[in-house]
Amino acid sequence: MPPKTERTDKKEVEAIVLDYLQWGYASDRRPLNQRESIILAVGTDQFKLLELIAKKDVAINLHDKVYIGEDERKHVERVKRRLSYDELTPTAKGELEPVVEKIIAESEGRFVEFYNTAVPISLKMHMLNLLPGFGKKTLTDTLEERQKKPFESFEDIRTRVKTLQKPEKFIRERIMLELENPEEKYHLFTSK
């Protein structure tokens, strides 16, 4: 079965911290002891941007992976809401790209599988063409090589497709494009 161009909208189970606002947003005018500590995070599966409420008296650091599933949570009291890219703090925006890179590196098999299973969307457009900078020659070379044998890793892709020396970069740039521009027609890796 071909991969879907839009991920199903399911709940994230883990997220990575992009910013931690111990005393909440600066615009919150309540006394400090009445404010909630806020975590801005990105989900590790669908790259959902989230506002989380931290439990009291827990240490939170940038790039920490926090559990947000249904079971007992160590760091997070609750998931408050989804955010748009524009709602992120400057710190969270600055941390997003390195965190996306980290998620891609930790889930390499998932993204290598995308290179192995991406299909045409129409007669003139292939899913791989949606990766920023992915040209006709790279598409042709990638399709020829994966037909011989499925790719096993990013290193395998680099070795076999000479025009594709940074396959993870193409994935990262597509994810960032989808996060920054939610009006994108196709979402390969993120949830609308």
Short mmCIF file of C-alpha atoms in Angstrom, two decimals, residues 12-179:
data_model
loop_
_atom_site.label_atom_id
_atom_site.label_comp_id
_atom_site.label_asym_id
_atom_site.label_seq_id
_atom_site.Cartn_x
_atom_site.Cartn_y
_atom_site.Cartn_z
CA GLU A 12 1.62 12.44 20.27
CA VAL A 13 3.18 10.24 22.96
CA GLU A 14 6.49 12.05 23.38
CA ALA A 15 7.62 15.58 22.74
CA ILE A 16 10.91 17.45 22.87
CA VAL A 17 11.16 20.72 24.79
CA LEU A 18 11.75 23.83 22.66
CA ASP A 19 11.28 26.41 25.44
CA TYR A 20 10.43 26.39 29.14
CA LEU A 21 8.60 29.35 30.65
CA GLN A 22 8.81 28.71 34.38
CA TRP A 23 6.56 31.68 35.21
CA GLY A 24 4.35 31.42 32.12
CA TYR A 25 4.10 34.05 29.42
CA ALA A 26 5.34 37.57 30.14
CA SER A 27 1.91 38.88 29.13
CA ASP A 28 0.29 36.98 32.05
CA ARG A 29 -0.43 39.64 34.67
CA ARG A 30 -1.42 37.28 37.49
CA PRO A 31 0.83 37.05 40.55
CA LEU A 32 3.77 34.65 40.03
CA ASN A 33 2.40 32.10 42.51
CA GLN A 34 -0.80 31.80 40.43
CA ARG A 35 0.87 31.22 37.07
CA GLU A 36 1.44 27.86 35.39
CA SER A 37 4.83 26.79 34.09
CA ILE A 38 4.63 26.33 30.33
CA ILE A 39 6.59 24.02 28.06
CA LEU A 40 6.64 24.67 24.32
CA ALA A 41 7.43 21.40 22.57
CA VAL A 42 7.33 19.48 19.31
CA GLY A 43 5.92 15.95 19.10
CA THR A 44 8.31 13.23 17.97
CA ASP A 45 5.86 11.43 15.68
CA GLN A 46 3.81 14.01 13.78
CA PHE A 47 5.84 17.11 14.69
CA LYS A 48 2.83 18.76 16.34
CA LEU A 49 3.74 22.02 18.04
CA LEU A 50 2.33 21.90 21.56
CA GLU A 51 1.82 24.00 24.66
CA LEU A 52 2.18 21.82 27.74
CA ILE A 53 1.63 22.63 31.40
CA ALA A 54 4.57 21.47 33.49
CA LYS A 55 4.17 19.78 36.84
CA LYS A 56 5.25 21.87 39.80
CA ASP A 57 8.80 21.53 41.07
CA VAL A 58 10.21 19.49 38.17
CA ALA A 59 13.40 20.34 36.33
CA ILE A 60 12.88 21.00 32.64
CA ASN A 61 15.67 21.68 30.16
CA LEU A 62 15.71 22.51 26.48
CA HIS A 63 15.80 19.38 24.29
CA ASP A 64 14.48 17.14 27.09
CA LYS A 65 12.19 14.41 25.80
CA VAL A 66 8.97 14.39 27.84
CA TYR A 67 6.25 11.77 27.91
CA ILE A 68 2.77 13.14 27.11
CA GLY A 69 0.84 9.90 26.56
CA GLU A 70 -2.12 8.61 28.55
CA ASP A 71 -0.13 6.95 31.37
CA GLU A 72 1.53 8.61 34.37
CA ARG A 73 3.58 11.63 33.29
CA LYS A 74 6.75 12.64 35.10
CA HIS A 75 7.16 16.22 33.83
CA VAL A 76 3.86 17.24 32.27
CA GLU A 77 0.59 17.90 34.06
CA ARG A 78 -1.43 18.22 30.84
CA VAL A 79 -1.34 19.06 27.16
CA LYS A 80 -3.01 22.47 26.96
CA ARG A 81 -3.25 22.99 23.19
CA ARG A 82 -1.69 22.80 19.76
CA LEU A 83 0.24 25.82 18.56
CA SER A 84 1.02 27.29 15.19
CA TYR A 85 4.60 28.12 14.27
CA ASP A 86 3.82 31.84 14.64
CA GLU A 87 2.78 31.32 18.27
CA LEU A 88 6.19 29.95 19.28
CA THR A 89 8.54 32.12 21.29
CA PRO A 90 11.75 33.28 19.60
CA THR A 91 13.66 30.70 21.68
CA ALA A 92 11.33 27.88 20.57
CA LYS A 93 11.65 28.94 16.91
CA GLY A 94 15.44 28.93 17.26
CA GLU A 95 15.47 25.47 18.81
CA LEU A 96 12.99 23.88 16.39
CA GLU A 97 15.33 23.07 13.51
CA PRO A 98 18.03 21.40 15.67
CA VAL A 99 15.31 19.41 17.46
CA VAL A 100 13.81 18.30 14.13
CA GLU A 101 17.31 17.16 13.09
CA LYS A 102 17.58 15.20 16.34
CA ILE A 103 14.20 13.50 15.77
CA ILE A 104 15.19 12.57 12.20
CA ALA A 105 18.51 11.11 13.40
CA GLU A 106 16.79 9.08 16.14
CA SER A 107 14.14 7.78 13.71
CA GLU A 108 16.35 7.25 10.68
CA GLY A 109 14.59 4.04 9.63
CA ARG A 110 11.24 5.81 9.35
CA PHE A 111 12.66 8.44 6.97
CA VAL A 112 14.72 5.97 4.95
CA GLU A 113 11.47 4.05 4.47
CA PHE A 114 9.95 7.22 3.00
CA TYR A 115 12.69 7.22 0.35
CA ASN A 116 11.89 3.55 -0.35
CA THR A 117 8.11 3.89 -0.60
CA ALA A 118 7.33 7.41 -1.87
CA VAL A 119 4.97 7.26 -4.86
CA PRO A 120 3.71 9.58 -7.60
CA ILE A 121 0.98 12.00 -6.48
CA SER A 122 -0.09 12.78 -10.04
CA LEU A 123 1.18 12.23 -13.58
CA LYS A 124 3.56 15.17 -13.20
CA MET A 125 4.39 15.12 -9.48
CA HIS A 126 6.16 12.57 -7.29
CA MET A 127 6.18 12.71 -3.48
CA LEU A 128 9.97 13.03 -3.61
CA ASN A 129 9.56 16.24 -5.65
CA LEU A 130 7.95 17.80 -2.58
CA LEU A 131 11.32 17.72 -0.82
CA PRO A 132 12.81 21.23 -1.27
CA GLY A 133 15.65 21.15 -3.80
CA PHE A 134 14.87 17.62 -4.99
CA GLY A 135 15.39 17.88 -8.75
CA LYS A 136 14.64 15.68 -11.74
CA LYS A 137 18.09 14.00 -11.84
CA THR A 138 18.00 13.23 -8.11
CA LEU A 139 14.49 11.80 -8.49
CA THR A 140 15.53 9.60 -11.42
CA ASP A 141 18.69 8.38 -9.65
CA THR A 142 16.79 7.66 -6.41
CA LEU A 143 14.03 5.70 -8.14
CA GLU A 144 16.56 3.65 -10.15
CA GLU A 145 18.62 2.77 -7.09
CA ARG A 146 15.70 1.82 -4.86
CA GLN A 147 14.37 -0.43 -7.64
CA LYS A 148 17.62 -2.41 -7.50
CA LYS A 149 17.45 -2.80 -3.73
CA PRO A 150 15.66 -0.88 -0.93
CA PHE A 151 17.78 1.66 0.92
CA GLU A 152 18.94 0.59 4.36
CA SER A 153 20.21 3.87 5.85
CA PHE A 154 21.02 7.47 5.06
CA GLU A 155 24.60 6.35 4.46
CA ASP A 156 23.36 3.75 1.96
CA ILE A 157 21.42 6.48 0.13
CA ARG A 158 24.52 8.74 0.07
CA THR A 159 26.66 5.94 -1.30
CA ARG A 160 24.25 4.82 -4.03
CA VAL A 161 22.73 8.15 -5.13
CA LYS A 162 25.62 10.50 -5.87
CA THR A 163 23.28 13.52 -6.29
CA LEU A 164 21.78 12.92 -2.82
CA GLN A 165 24.61 13.47 -0.35
CA LYS A 166 22.43 14.76 2.51
CA PRO A 167 19.13 12.84 2.41
CA GLU A 168 18.29 13.88 5.98
CA LYS A 169 18.62 17.58 4.97
CA PHE A 170 15.83 17.21 2.39
CA ILE A 171 13.57 15.65 5.05
CA ARG A 172 14.42 18.38 7.60
CA GLU A 173 13.71 21.15 5.11
CA ARG A 174 10.34 19.63 4.16
CA ILE A 175 9.32 19.28 7.82
CA MET A 176 10.31 22.90 8.51
CA LEU A 177 8.37 24.06 5.44
CA GLU A 178 5.25 22.20 6.61
CA LEU A 179 5.55 23.61 10.15
#
